[in-house]
Coordinates of C-alpha atoms and ligand atoms in Angstrom, one line a residue:
M1 CA 30.6 -19.3 -25.3
M2 CA 30.4 -15.5 -25.5
N3 CA 32.2 -13.3 -23.0
A4 CA 30.3 -10.5 -21.3
D5 CA 31.4 -7.9 -23.9
E6 CA 30.4 -10.1 -26.8
D7 CA 27.1 -10.8 -25.0
R8 CA 26.4 -7.1 -24.7
V9 CA 27.2 -6.5 -28.4
W10 CA 25.0 -9.5 -29.4
K11 CA 22.1 -8.2 -27.3
A12 CA 22.5 -4.7 -28.8
I13 CA 22.3 -6.0 -32.4
P14 CA 19.1 -4.9 -34.1
P15 CA 16.9 -7.3 -36.0
C16 CA 18.2 -6.4 -39.4
C17 CA 21.7 -7.4 -38.3
L18 CA 20.6 -10.5 -36.4
K19 CA 18.8 -11.6 -39.5
A20 CA 22.1 -11.3 -41.5
M21 CA 23.9 -13.3 -38.8
G22 CA 21.5 -16.2 -39.3
P23 CA 20.9 -17.1 -35.6
C24 CA 18.6 -20.0 -36.3
P25 CA 18.9 -22.8 -38.8
D26 CA 16.1 -21.5 -40.9
E27 CA 17.7 -18.1 -41.2
A28 CA 21.1 -19.7 -41.9
T29 CA 19.6 -21.8 -44.7
R30 CA 17.9 -18.8 -46.3
H31 CA 21.1 -16.7 -46.1
D32 CA 23.8 -19.2 -46.8
T33 CA 25.8 -16.6 -48.7
V34 CA 25.6 -14.1 -45.7
V35 CA 28.6 -14.3 -43.4
S36 CA 28.2 -13.8 -39.7
G37 CA 28.7 -10.2 -38.5
W38 CA 27.8 -8.6 -41.8
F39 CA 25.2 -5.8 -42.0
S40 CA 22.9 -5.9 -45.0
E41 CA 20.6 -3.2 -46.2
V42 CA 17.2 -4.7 -45.2
P43 CA 14.8 -2.2 -43.6
F44 CA 13.5 -3.2 -40.2
I45 CA 9.9 -3.1 -41.3
L46 CA 10.6 -5.6 -44.0
F47 CA 12.4 -7.8 -41.5
L48 CA 9.1 -8.0 -39.6
C49 CA 7.1 -8.7 -42.8
I50 CA 9.4 -11.4 -44.1
T51 CA 9.5 -13.3 -40.9
V52 CA 5.7 -13.7 -41.0
A53 CA 5.0 -13.7 -44.7
D54 CA 7.0 -14.4 -47.8
K55 CA 10.3 -15.7 -46.6
S56 CA 12.0 -15.4 -50.0
F57 CA 11.4 -11.6 -50.0
Y58 CA 14.8 -10.7 -48.8
H59 CA 15.4 -7.3 -50.2
N60 CA 14.4 -3.7 -50.1
P61 CA 11.7 -2.7 -52.6
M62 CA 13.9 0.3 -53.6
W63 CA 16.5 -2.1 -54.9
P64 CA 15.0 -5.5 -55.4
G65 CA 17.2 -8.5 -55.7
E66 CA 20.3 -7.0 -54.1
A67 CA 21.5 -6.2 -50.6
H68 CA 24.8 -4.4 -50.1
S69 CA 26.7 -5.7 -47.1
L70 CA 29.3 -4.2 -44.8
K71 CA 31.3 -6.1 -42.2
V72 CA 30.4 -5.1 -38.7
E73 CA 33.3 -4.7 -36.2
K74 CA 31.2 -3.4 -33.4
I75 CA 27.6 -2.1 -32.8
L76 CA 28.0 1.4 -31.2
Y77 CA 24.3 2.4 -30.9
H78 CA 20.9 1.0 -31.5
G79 CA 17.7 2.8 -30.7
R80 CA 14.3 3.7 -32.0
S81 CA 12.8 7.2 -32.3
D82 CA 9.2 8.0 -33.0
Y83 CA 10.1 7.9 -36.7
Q84 CA 12.7 5.2 -37.3
E85 CA 15.2 2.6 -36.2
I86 CA 18.6 4.2 -35.7
L87 CA 21.8 2.1 -35.9
V88 CA 25.5 3.2 -35.6
F89 CA 28.2 0.6 -36.1
E90 CA 31.9 0.5 -36.7
S91 CA 32.5 -1.2 -40.0
Y92 CA 35.6 -3.0 -41.3
G93 CA 36.4 -0.7 -44.2
Y94 CA 34.3 2.5 -44.1
G95 CA 34.7 3.7 -40.5
K96 CA 31.5 4.4 -38.5
V97 CA 28.2 3.9 -40.3
L98 CA 24.8 5.5 -39.7
A99 CA 21.8 3.4 -40.9
L100 CA 18.1 4.5 -40.5
D101 CA 15.5 1.8 -40.8
G102 CA 18.2 -0.6 -42.0
I103 CA 19.4 1.7 -44.8
V104 CA 22.9 3.2 -44.9
Q105 CA 22.7 7.0 -44.7
L106 CA 26.4 7.7 -44.4
T107 CA 29.8 6.2 -43.7
E108 CA 32.8 8.2 -42.4
K109 CA 34.9 7.2 -45.4
D110 CA 32.6 8.2 -48.3
E111 CA 30.2 10.8 -46.8
C112 CA 32.3 13.6 -48.3
A113 CA 31.2 12.7 -51.8
Y114 CA 27.5 13.0 -51.0
Q115 CA 27.6 16.0 -48.6
E116 CA 29.9 18.1 -50.7
M117 CA 28.1 17.4 -54.0
I118 CA 24.5 17.9 -52.7
T119 CA 25.7 21.2 -51.2
H120 CA 28.1 22.8 -53.7
L121 CA 26.3 21.8 -56.9
P122 CA 23.5 24.3 -56.0
L123 CA 25.5 26.8 -54.0
C124 CA 28.3 27.2 -56.5
S125 CA 25.8 27.6 -59.4
I126 CA 24.5 31.0 -58.1
P127 CA 26.4 34.1 -57.1
S128 CA 26.5 35.0 -53.4
P129 CA 23.8 32.8 -51.8
K130 CA 22.5 34.3 -48.6
N131 CA 19.4 32.4 -47.3
V132 CA 19.7 28.7 -47.4
L133 CA 17.3 26.0 -46.2
V134 CA 18.2 22.3 -45.5
I135 CA 15.4 19.8 -45.3
G136 CA 16.5 16.6 -43.4
G137 CA 20.2 16.5 -43.0
G138 CA 20.1 15.9 -39.2
D139 CA 23.6 14.5 -39.2
G140 CA 24.9 18.0 -39.9
G141 CA 27.1 17.2 -42.9
V142 CA 25.3 19.5 -45.3
L143 CA 25.5 22.3 -42.7
R144 CA 29.2 21.7 -42.4
E145 CA 29.5 22.2 -46.2
I146 CA 27.3 25.2 -46.4
S147 CA 29.5 26.8 -43.7
R148 CA 32.2 27.2 -46.4
H149 CA 30.1 29.8 -48.2
L150 CA 30.9 33.1 -46.6
S151 CA 28.1 35.0 -48.4
V152 CA 25.5 32.9 -46.6
E153 CA 23.8 34.8 -43.8
V154 CA 21.1 32.4 -42.6
I155 CA 21.0 28.6 -42.7
D156 CA 17.6 27.1 -41.7
I157 CA 17.4 23.4 -41.2
C158 CA 14.2 21.4 -40.8
E159 CA 14.8 17.9 -39.5
I160 CA 12.0 15.7 -38.2
D161 CA 14.0 13.5 -35.9
Q162 CA 15.8 15.1 -32.8
L163 CA 17.2 11.6 -32.0
V164 CA 19.1 11.5 -35.3
I165 CA 20.7 14.9 -34.4
D166 CA 21.6 13.7 -30.9
V167 CA 23.0 10.4 -32.0
C168 CA 25.1 12.1 -34.7
N169 CA 26.4 14.6 -32.2
D170 CA 27.6 11.6 -30.1
F171 CA 29.1 9.5 -32.9
F172 CA 29.8 11.7 -35.9
P173 CA 31.3 14.9 -34.5
N174 CA 33.0 15.6 -37.9
L175 CA 29.5 16.0 -39.4
S176 CA 27.5 17.4 -36.5
V177 CA 30.1 20.2 -36.2
G178 CA 27.9 21.9 -38.9
F179 CA 25.3 22.7 -36.2
K180 CA 28.0 24.9 -34.4
D181 CA 27.8 27.5 -37.2
P182 CA 26.1 30.5 -35.6
R183 CA 24.1 31.1 -38.8
V184 CA 22.2 27.8 -38.3
R185 CA 18.6 28.0 -37.1
L186 CA 17.3 24.5 -36.2
H187 CA 13.6 23.7 -36.6
V188 CA 12.7 20.2 -35.4
G189 CA 9.5 19.1 -37.2
D190 CA 7.8 17.9 -40.3
A191 CA 9.2 19.4 -43.5
V192 CA 5.8 19.4 -45.3
D193 CA 4.3 21.6 -42.5
F194 CA 7.4 23.8 -42.5
M195 CA 7.2 24.4 -46.2
R196 CA 3.5 25.2 -46.1
K197 CA 4.2 27.9 -43.6
S198 CA 7.3 29.2 -45.2
P199 CA 7.1 32.8 -46.6
P200 CA 7.3 33.1 -50.4
N201 CA 10.5 34.2 -52.2
N202 CA 12.5 33.6 -49.1
Y203 CA 15.4 31.3 -50.0
D204 CA 18.2 31.5 -52.5
A205 CA 18.7 27.8 -52.2
I206 CA 16.9 24.8 -50.7
I207 CA 18.7 21.5 -50.3
I208 CA 16.7 18.3 -49.6
D209 CA 18.9 15.8 -47.9
S210 CA 16.3 13.2 -47.3
S211 CA 16.3 9.4 -46.7
D212 CA 14.8 7.3 -49.5
P213 CA 11.2 7.9 -50.4
I214 CA 9.7 5.1 -48.4
G215 CA 8.4 5.9 -44.9
P216 CA 8.8 9.5 -43.6
A217 CA 10.4 10.9 -46.7
Q218 CA 7.7 9.7 -49.2
E219 CA 5.9 13.0 -49.5
L220 CA 9.2 14.8 -50.2
V221 CA 9.2 13.6 -53.9
E222 CA 5.5 14.5 -54.6
K223 CA 4.1 17.4 -56.6
P224 CA 2.5 19.3 -53.7
F225 CA 5.7 19.4 -51.8
F226 CA 7.7 20.6 -54.8
E227 CA 5.2 23.3 -55.3
T228 CA 5.8 24.6 -51.8
V229 CA 9.5 24.5 -52.4
A230 CA 9.3 26.5 -55.6
K231 CA 7.1 29.1 -53.9
A232 CA 9.6 29.5 -51.0
L233 CA 12.5 30.2 -53.5
R234 CA 13.2 33.6 -54.7
P235 CA 13.2 34.2 -58.5
G236 CA 16.3 32.4 -59.9
G237 CA 16.6 30.4 -56.6
V238 CA 17.8 26.8 -56.7
L239 CA 16.7 23.4 -55.4
C240 CA 19.0 20.4 -55.0
N241 CA 17.2 17.2 -54.1
Q242 CA 18.7 13.7 -53.4
A243 CA 17.5 11.8 -56.5
E244 CA 18.4 8.1 -56.0
S245 CA 20.3 5.9 -58.4
M246 CA 20.3 6.1 -62.2
W247 CA 20.9 2.4 -62.3
L248 CA 18.0 1.4 -60.1
H249 CA 15.4 4.2 -60.2
T250 CA 15.1 5.5 -63.7
H251 CA 11.3 5.8 -63.5
L252 CA 11.5 7.7 -60.2
I253 CA 14.0 10.1 -61.8
Q254 CA 11.8 10.5 -64.9
D255 CA 8.8 11.3 -62.6
M256 CA 10.7 13.8 -60.6
L257 CA 12.1 15.5 -63.7
S258 CA 8.7 15.7 -65.4
T259 CA 7.0 17.0 -62.3
C260 CA 9.7 19.6 -61.7
R261 CA 9.7 20.7 -65.3
V262 CA 6.1 21.8 -64.8
I263 CA 6.7 23.4 -61.4
F264 CA 10.1 25.1 -61.8
K265 CA 10.1 27.4 -64.7
G266 CA 13.9 27.9 -64.9
S267 CA 16.2 24.9 -65.6
V268 CA 15.9 21.3 -64.5
H269 CA 18.8 18.9 -64.5
F270 CA 19.9 15.5 -63.3
A271 CA 23.5 15.1 -61.9
W272 CA 25.2 12.2 -60.2
T273 CA 28.1 11.1 -58.2
S274 CA 29.8 8.0 -56.8
V275 CA 29.1 6.9 -53.2
P276 CA 30.4 3.4 -52.8
T277 CA 28.1 2.5 -49.9
Y278 CA 24.8 3.6 -51.5
P279 CA 22.9 1.0 -53.6
S280 CA 24.6 0.6 -57.0
G281 CA 27.5 2.8 -55.8
T282 CA 26.0 6.0 -57.2
I283 CA 23.5 8.7 -56.2
G284 CA 21.7 11.3 -58.2
F285 CA 20.8 14.9 -57.6
L286 CA 17.9 16.8 -59.1
L287 CA 18.8 20.5 -59.7
C288 CA 16.0 23.0 -60.5
S289 CA 15.8 26.8 -60.6
T290 CA 12.8 29.0 -60.5
E291 CA 12.0 31.6 -63.2
G292 CA 14.1 34.7 -62.9
P293 CA 17.9 35.3 -63.4
P294 CA 18.9 32.3 -65.4
V295 CA 21.0 29.6 -63.7
N296 CA 23.4 27.5 -65.7
F297 CA 24.1 24.6 -63.4
L298 CA 26.6 23.2 -65.8
D299 CA 29.1 26.0 -65.3
P300 CA 29.8 27.0 -61.6
V301 CA 29.9 30.8 -61.2
N302 CA 30.7 30.7 -57.5
P303 CA 33.8 28.5 -57.1
I304 CA 34.9 27.6 -53.6
E305 CA 37.8 25.4 -53.9
T306 CA 40.2 28.3 -53.7
Q307 CA 39.0 29.1 -50.2
G308 CA 41.1 26.2 -48.7
V309 CA 39.8 25.0 -45.3
N310 CA 36.4 26.0 -43.9
K311 CA 35.8 27.5 -40.5
F312 CA 36.0 24.0 -39.0
R313 CA 39.5 23.6 -40.6
R314 CA 38.4 21.0 -43.0
E315 CA 39.5 20.8 -46.6
L316 CA 37.2 19.8 -49.5
R317 CA 37.8 16.1 -50.1
F318 CA 35.7 15.5 -53.2
Y319 CA 34.1 18.5 -54.8
N320 CA 35.9 20.8 -57.3
S321 CA 34.7 22.8 -60.3
E322 CA 35.8 20.0 -62.7
I323 CA 33.8 17.3 -60.9
H324 CA 30.9 19.8 -60.8
R325 CA 30.8 20.0 -64.6
A326 CA 31.4 16.3 -65.0
A327 CA 28.4 15.5 -62.7
F328 CA 26.0 16.5 -65.4
A329 CA 27.5 14.2 -68.1
L330 CA 25.1 11.3 -68.4
P331 CA 25.7 7.8 -69.8
S332 CA 24.0 7.1 -73.1
F333 CA 21.3 4.8 -71.7
L334 CA 20.2 7.5 -69.2
K335 CA 20.1 10.2 -71.9
K336 CA 17.9 8.0 -74.0
E337 CA 15.6 7.2 -71.0
L338 CA 15.3 10.8 -70.0
R339 CA 14.7 12.2 -73.5
T340 CA 11.0 12.0 -73.1
T341 CA 11.1 14.3 -70.0
S342 CA 12.7 17.3 -71.8
Y343 CA 15.9 16.7 -69.9
N344 CA 18.5 19.6 -69.8
S345 CA 16.2 22.4 -70.8
Ligands
LIG401 N1 19.9 5.3 -50.1 C1 20.4 6.2 -49.1 C2 20.2 7.7 -49.5 C3 20.5 8.5 -48.3 C4 20.4 10.0 -48.6 N2 20.6 10.8 -47.4 C5 21.8 10.7 -46.7 C6 21.9 11.6 -45.5 C7 23.3 12.1 -45.4 N3 23.4 13.4 -44.9

């Protein structure tokens, strides 16, 4: 028998978690290795599909055959925006977790690795960045990191989902604090539209902090979008794009690299870091520069670790110049796979 509190939590649990908890014998049989109260990365849309169609199809097509799980202590928020299913829960080992459409976007414990790397890999590779654009990033973590760069004058952010911003403001104040920087200009809307209308040669750096390229973020890894990004950058400007896992998405990485080799006439590189709660425990970054003053991503010219705390009194937890350089060292299998795409030119 559940008490009122448990009942409330149970009712608030979204389908992706209910599924993992195996509420009916059929579910329990299919997920006999799934322990009650564990969140597994299965997108909501797939949950609907698998309940009516192929019941053995229990995975995300981005990482078939695996589903990383986190023990749920308490569901804190569950809602649906016009774009996606939004879930916040307290986990056993990683603090609060934000999942969109059933996919982990960040956890309090390891978000520093992702936000610091996706921000400082590009911004520390060019001297005195001034105009910066963030695509996605509604949690505010990338803004928080950009705020360390005192040379920056304008930080535009284009996020499609106001509800993500609001929910993160309520549950992740250590990230959404980034919106408090007076240099931030928020544009709520579609990034593809925003980039089409963006004036040419405008930004020193563009950071694409998107969710995975299924659903709303699909267009953000396609050629026409990259063309608008290249146009919006000044000569010698830089792009850093979330680039998935080298263990799981080699073909996607190859495609992105070869597309960007054609579009960006400066340098094009793949870097990676460790984020334990992302599939395979790693995530990659695509770094590109436009034709103009050459950019050597492998050797940071604009170190920030000497600055100590940022304006929000937060120290760097993950990034430093050594880890910046190390992020471009690739395992042998990946070097071999990417050789055909003129990697590291
Ligand atoms: N597989 C999940 C990739 C998520 C990338 N975006 C995370 C947003 C954090 N600011």
